mmCIF file of C-alpha atoms in Angstrom:
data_model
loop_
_atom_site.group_PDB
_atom_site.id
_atom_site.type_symbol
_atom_site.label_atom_id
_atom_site.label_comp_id
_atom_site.label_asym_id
_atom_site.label_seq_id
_atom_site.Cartn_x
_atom_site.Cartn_y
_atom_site.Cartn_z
ATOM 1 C CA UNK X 7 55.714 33.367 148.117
ATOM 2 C CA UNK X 8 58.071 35.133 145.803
ATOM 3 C CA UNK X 9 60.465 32.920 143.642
ATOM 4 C CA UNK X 10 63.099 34.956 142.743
ATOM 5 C CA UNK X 11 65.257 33.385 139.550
ATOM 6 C CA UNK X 12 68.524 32.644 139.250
ATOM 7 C CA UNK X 13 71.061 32.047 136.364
ATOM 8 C CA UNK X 14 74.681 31.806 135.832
ATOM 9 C CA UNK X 15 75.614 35.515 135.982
ATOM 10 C CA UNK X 16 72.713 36.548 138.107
ATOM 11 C CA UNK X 17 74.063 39.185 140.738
ATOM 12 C CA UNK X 18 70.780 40.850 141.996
ATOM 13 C CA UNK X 19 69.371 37.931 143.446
ATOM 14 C CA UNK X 20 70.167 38.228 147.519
ATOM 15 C CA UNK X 21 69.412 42.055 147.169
ATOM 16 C CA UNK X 22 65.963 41.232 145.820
ATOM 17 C CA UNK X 23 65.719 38.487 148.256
ATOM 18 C CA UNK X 24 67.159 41.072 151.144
ATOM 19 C CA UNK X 25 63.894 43.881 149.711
ATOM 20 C CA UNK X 26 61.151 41.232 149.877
ATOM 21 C CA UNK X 27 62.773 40.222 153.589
ATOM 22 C CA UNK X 28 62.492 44.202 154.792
ATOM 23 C CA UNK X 29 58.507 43.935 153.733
ATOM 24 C CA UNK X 30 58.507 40.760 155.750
ATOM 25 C CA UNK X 31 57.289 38.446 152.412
ATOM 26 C CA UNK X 32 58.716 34.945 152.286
ATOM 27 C CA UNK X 33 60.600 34.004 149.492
ATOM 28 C CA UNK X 34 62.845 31.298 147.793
ATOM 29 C CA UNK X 35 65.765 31.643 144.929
ATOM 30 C CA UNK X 36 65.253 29.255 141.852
ATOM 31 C CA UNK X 37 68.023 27.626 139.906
ATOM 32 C CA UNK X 38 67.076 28.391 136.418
ATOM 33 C CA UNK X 39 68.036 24.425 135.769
ATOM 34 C CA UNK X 40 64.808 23.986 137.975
ATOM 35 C CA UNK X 41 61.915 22.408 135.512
ATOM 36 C CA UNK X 42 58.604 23.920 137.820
ATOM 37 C CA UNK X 43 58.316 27.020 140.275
ATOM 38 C CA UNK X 44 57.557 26.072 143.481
ATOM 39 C CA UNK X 45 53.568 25.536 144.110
ATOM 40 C CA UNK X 46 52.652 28.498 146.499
ATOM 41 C CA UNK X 47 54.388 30.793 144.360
ATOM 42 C CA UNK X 48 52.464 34.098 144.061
ATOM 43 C CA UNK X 49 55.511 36.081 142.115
ATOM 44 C CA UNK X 50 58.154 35.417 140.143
ATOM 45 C CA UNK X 51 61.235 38.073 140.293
ATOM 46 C CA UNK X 52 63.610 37.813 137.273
ATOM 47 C CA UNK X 53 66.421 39.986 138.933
ATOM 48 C CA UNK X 54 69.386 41.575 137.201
ATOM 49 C CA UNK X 55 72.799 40.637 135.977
ATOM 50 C CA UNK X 56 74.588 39.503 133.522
ATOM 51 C CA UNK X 57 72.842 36.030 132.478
ATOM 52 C CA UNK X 58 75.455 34.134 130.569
ATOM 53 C CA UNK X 59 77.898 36.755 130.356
ATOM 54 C CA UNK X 60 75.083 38.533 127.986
ATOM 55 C CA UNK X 61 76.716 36.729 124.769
ATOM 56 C CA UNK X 62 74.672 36.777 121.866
ATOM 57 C CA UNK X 63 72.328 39.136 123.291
ATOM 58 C CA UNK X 64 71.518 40.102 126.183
ATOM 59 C CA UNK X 65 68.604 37.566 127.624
ATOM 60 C CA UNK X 66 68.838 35.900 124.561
ATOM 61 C CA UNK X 67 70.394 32.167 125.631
ATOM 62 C CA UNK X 68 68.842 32.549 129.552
ATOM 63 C CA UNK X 69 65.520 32.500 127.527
ATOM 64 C CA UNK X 70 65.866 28.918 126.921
ATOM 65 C CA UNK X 71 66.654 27.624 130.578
ATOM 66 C CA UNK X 72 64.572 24.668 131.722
ATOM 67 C CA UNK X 73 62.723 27.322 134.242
ATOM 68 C CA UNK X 74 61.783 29.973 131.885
ATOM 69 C CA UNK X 75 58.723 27.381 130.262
ATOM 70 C CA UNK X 76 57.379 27.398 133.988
ATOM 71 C CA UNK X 77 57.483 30.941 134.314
ATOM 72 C CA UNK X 78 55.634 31.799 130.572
ATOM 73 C CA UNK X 79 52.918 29.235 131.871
ATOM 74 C CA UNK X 80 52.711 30.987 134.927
ATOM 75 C CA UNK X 81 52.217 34.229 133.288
ATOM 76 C CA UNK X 82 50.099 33.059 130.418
ATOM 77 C CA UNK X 83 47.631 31.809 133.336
ATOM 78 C CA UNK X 84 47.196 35.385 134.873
ATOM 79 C CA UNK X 85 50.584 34.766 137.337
ATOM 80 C CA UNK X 86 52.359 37.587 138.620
ATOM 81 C CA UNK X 87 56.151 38.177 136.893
ATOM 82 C CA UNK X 88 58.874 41.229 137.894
ATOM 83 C CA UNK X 89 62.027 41.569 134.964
ATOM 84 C CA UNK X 90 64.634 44.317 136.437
ATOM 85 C CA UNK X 91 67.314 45.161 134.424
ATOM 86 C CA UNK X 92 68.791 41.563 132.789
ATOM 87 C CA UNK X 93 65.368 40.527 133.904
ATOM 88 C CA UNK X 94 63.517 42.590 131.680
ATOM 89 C CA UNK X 95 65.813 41.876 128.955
ATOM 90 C CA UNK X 96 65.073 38.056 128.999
ATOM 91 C CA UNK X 97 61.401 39.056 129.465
ATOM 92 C CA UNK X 98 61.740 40.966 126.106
ATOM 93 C CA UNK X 99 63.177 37.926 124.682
ATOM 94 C CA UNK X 100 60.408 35.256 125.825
ATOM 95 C CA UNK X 101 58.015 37.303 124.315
ATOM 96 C CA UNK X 102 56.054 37.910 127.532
ATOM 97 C CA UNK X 103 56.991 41.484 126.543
ATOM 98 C CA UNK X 104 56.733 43.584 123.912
ATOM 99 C CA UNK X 105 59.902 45.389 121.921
ATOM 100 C CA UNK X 106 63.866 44.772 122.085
ATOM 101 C CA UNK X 107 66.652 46.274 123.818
ATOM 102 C CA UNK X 108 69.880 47.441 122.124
ATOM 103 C CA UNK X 109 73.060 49.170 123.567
ATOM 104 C CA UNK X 110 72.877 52.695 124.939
ATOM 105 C CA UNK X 111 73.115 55.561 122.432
ATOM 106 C CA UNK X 112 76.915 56.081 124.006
ATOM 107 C CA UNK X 113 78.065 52.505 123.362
ATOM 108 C CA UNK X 114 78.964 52.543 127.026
ATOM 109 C CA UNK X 115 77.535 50.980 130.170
ATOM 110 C CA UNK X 116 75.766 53.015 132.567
ATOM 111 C CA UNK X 117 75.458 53.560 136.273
ATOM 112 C CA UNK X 118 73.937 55.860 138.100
ATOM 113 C CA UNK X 119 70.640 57.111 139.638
ATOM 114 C CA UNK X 120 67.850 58.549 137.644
ATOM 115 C CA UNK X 121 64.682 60.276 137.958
ATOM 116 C CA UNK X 122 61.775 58.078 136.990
ATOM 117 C CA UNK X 123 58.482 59.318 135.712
ATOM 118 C CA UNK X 124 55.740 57.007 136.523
ATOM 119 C CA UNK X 125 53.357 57.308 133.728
ATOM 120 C CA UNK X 126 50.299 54.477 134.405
ATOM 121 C CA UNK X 127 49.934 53.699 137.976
ATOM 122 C CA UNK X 128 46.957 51.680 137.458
ATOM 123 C CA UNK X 129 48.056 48.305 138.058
ATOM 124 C CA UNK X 130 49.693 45.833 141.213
ATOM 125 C CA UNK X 131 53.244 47.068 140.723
ATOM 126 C CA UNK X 132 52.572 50.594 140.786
ATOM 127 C CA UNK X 133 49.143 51.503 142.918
ATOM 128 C CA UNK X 134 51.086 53.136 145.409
ATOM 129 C CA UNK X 135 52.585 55.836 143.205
ATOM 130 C CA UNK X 136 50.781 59.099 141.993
ATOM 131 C CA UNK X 137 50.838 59.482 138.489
ATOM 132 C CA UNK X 138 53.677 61.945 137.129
ATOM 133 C CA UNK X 139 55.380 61.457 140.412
ATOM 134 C CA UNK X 140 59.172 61.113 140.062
ATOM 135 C CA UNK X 141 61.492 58.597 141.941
ATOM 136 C CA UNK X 142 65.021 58.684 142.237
ATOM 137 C CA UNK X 143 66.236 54.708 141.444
ATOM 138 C CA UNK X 144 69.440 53.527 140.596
ATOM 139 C CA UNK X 145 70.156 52.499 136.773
ATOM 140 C CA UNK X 146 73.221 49.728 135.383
ATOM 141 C CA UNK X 147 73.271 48.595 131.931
ATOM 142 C CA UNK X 148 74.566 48.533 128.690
ATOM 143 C CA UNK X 149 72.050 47.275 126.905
ATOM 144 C CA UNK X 150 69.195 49.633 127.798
ATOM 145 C CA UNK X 151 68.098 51.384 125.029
ATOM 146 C CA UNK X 152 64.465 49.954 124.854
ATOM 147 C CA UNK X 153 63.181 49.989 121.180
ATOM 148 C CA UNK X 154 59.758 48.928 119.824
ATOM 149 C CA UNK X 155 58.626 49.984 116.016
ATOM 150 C CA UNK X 156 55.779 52.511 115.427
ATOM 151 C CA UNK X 157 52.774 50.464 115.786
ATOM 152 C CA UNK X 158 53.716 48.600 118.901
ATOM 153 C CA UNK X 159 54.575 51.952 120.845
ATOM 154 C CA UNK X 160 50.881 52.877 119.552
ATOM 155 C CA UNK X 161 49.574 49.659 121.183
ATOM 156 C CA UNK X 162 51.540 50.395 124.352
ATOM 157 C CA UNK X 163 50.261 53.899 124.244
ATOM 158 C CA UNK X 164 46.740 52.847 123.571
ATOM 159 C CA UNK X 165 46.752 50.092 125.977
ATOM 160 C CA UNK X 166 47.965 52.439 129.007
ATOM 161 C CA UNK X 167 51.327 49.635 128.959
ATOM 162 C CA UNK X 168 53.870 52.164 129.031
ATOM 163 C CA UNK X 169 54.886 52.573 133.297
ATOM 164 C CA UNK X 170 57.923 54.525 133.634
ATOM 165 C CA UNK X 171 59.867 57.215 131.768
ATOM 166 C CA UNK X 172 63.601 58.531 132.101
ATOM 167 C CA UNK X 173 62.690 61.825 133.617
ATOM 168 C CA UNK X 174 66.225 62.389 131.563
ATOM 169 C CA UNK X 175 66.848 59.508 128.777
ATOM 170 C CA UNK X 176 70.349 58.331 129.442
ATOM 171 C CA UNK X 177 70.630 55.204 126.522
ATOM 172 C CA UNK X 178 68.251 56.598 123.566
ATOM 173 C CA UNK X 179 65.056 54.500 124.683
ATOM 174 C CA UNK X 180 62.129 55.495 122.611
ATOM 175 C CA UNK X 181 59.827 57.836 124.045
ATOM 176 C CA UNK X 182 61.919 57.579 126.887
ATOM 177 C CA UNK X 183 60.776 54.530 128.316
ATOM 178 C CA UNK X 184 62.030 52.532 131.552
ATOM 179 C CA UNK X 185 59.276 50.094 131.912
ATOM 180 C CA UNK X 186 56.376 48.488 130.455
ATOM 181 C CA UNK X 187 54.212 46.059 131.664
ATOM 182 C CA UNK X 188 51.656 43.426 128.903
ATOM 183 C CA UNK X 189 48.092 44.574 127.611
ATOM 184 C CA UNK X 190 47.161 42.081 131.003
ATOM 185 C CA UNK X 191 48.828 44.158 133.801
ATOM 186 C CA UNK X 192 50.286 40.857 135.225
ATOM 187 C CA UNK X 193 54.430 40.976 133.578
ATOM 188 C CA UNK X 194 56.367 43.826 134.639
ATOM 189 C CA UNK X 195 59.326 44.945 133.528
ATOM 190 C CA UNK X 196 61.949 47.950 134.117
ATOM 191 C CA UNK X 197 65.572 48.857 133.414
ATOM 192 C CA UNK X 198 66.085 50.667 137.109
ATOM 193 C CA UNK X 199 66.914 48.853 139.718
ATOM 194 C CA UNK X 200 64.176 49.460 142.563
ATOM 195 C CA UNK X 201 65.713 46.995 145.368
ATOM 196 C CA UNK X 202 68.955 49.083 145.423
ATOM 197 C CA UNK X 203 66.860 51.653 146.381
ATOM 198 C CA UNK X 204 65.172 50.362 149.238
ATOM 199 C CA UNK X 205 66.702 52.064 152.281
ATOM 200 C CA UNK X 206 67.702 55.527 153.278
ATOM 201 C CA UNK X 207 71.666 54.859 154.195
ATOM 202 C CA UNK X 208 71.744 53.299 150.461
ATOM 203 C CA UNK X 209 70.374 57.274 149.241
ATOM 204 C CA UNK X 210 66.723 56.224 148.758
ATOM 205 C CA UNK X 211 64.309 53.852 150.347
ATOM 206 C CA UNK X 212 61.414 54.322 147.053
ATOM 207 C CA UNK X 213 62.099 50.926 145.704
ATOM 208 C CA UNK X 214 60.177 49.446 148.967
ATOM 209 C CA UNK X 215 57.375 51.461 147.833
ATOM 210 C CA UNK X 216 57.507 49.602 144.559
ATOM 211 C CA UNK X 217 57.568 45.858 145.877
ATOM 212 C CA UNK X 218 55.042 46.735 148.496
ATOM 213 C CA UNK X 219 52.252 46.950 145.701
ATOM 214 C CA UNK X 220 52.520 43.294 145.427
ATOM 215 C CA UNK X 221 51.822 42.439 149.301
ATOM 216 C CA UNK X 222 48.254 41.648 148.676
ATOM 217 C CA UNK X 223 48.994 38.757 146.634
ATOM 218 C CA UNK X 224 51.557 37.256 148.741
#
């Protein structure tokens, strides 16, 4: 079962909910005032947003909700976790993932669809891709200019962490990055947005192709 988070400001929830339903996996949204994930969960989905209005920073206060000490047990023990977008941005700020996120290079938010590299396709999220292979997904932030200092990009680098790249950076990420996943291969997270993308009257139907790496755990 996927639990799919949600938080005041959440507004990718029923699309991510709406993917998982067109790969026929069962699923159930979680109030982030929830204290435990529901027992047959298999995935946690940390969808996209604006989580408390992003004040302070964004991530930064949905970090403490009562659900998110369920969900760093639940990776810590070898669980399954998906950040998109805000989602990635609060993973960033539990710690479950390396680096930081500032505002885009412009200092204005962006939306649009990008071509994404995928760089390391040896892992759950991404087995179905070829490496190098390029997918058009959609992108909307403002705070998506993924930073991380010298030494961590090494580790990422070393420990094959880095999964995506901006075929064509559009916020000033280093090394052009659009996802990363932990030196375990079990926390994902990515600034596009791969259940907009997940059928052909919406432009692009990749995203599917994305989820669908996690059907053998669900």
């Amino acid at each position: 079962m996927v639990a799919i988070l949600q938080f005041l400001g959440t507004n990718c929830e029923y699309d991510m909910e709406y993917a998982f339903s067109l790969l026929k996996a069962p699923t159930q949204i979680v109030w982030h005032k929830e204290t435990s994930l529901p027992k047959d969960t298999k995935l946690v989905v940390i969808p996209g947003g604006f989580s408390y209005g992003d004040y302070l920073r964004s991530g930064a206060i949905a970090r403490f909700s009562p659900i998110m000490q369920s969900v760093i047990e639940f990776a810590n023990k070898g669980g399954y976790v998906l950040g998109i977008c805000n989602g990635f941005q609060i993973l960033l700020e539990s710690g479950l993932l390396p680096g930081a996120m500032k505002r885009n290079t412009n200092l204005h938010f962006i939306s649009k669809t990008c071509g994404i590299k995928v760089i390391n396709n040896e892992n759950i999220f991404l087995k179905k891709f070829q490496k190098d292979e390029v997918a058009r997904i959609p992108i909307a932030h403002a705070d998506g200019n993924y930073y991380i200092d010298a030494q961590g990009l090494q580790q990422l680098e070393q420990n094959g962490q880095i999964l995506l790249e901006y075929v064509e950076n559009p916020n000033g990420s280093v090394r052009n990055i659009a996802g990363i996943c932990n030196a375990q291969k079990n926390v994902f997270g990515l600034m596009p947005h791969p259940e907009r993308a997940v059928e052909k009257v919406l432009g692009e139907d990749v995203g599917l192709k994305m989820l669908e790496g996690f059907l053998e755990i669900l």
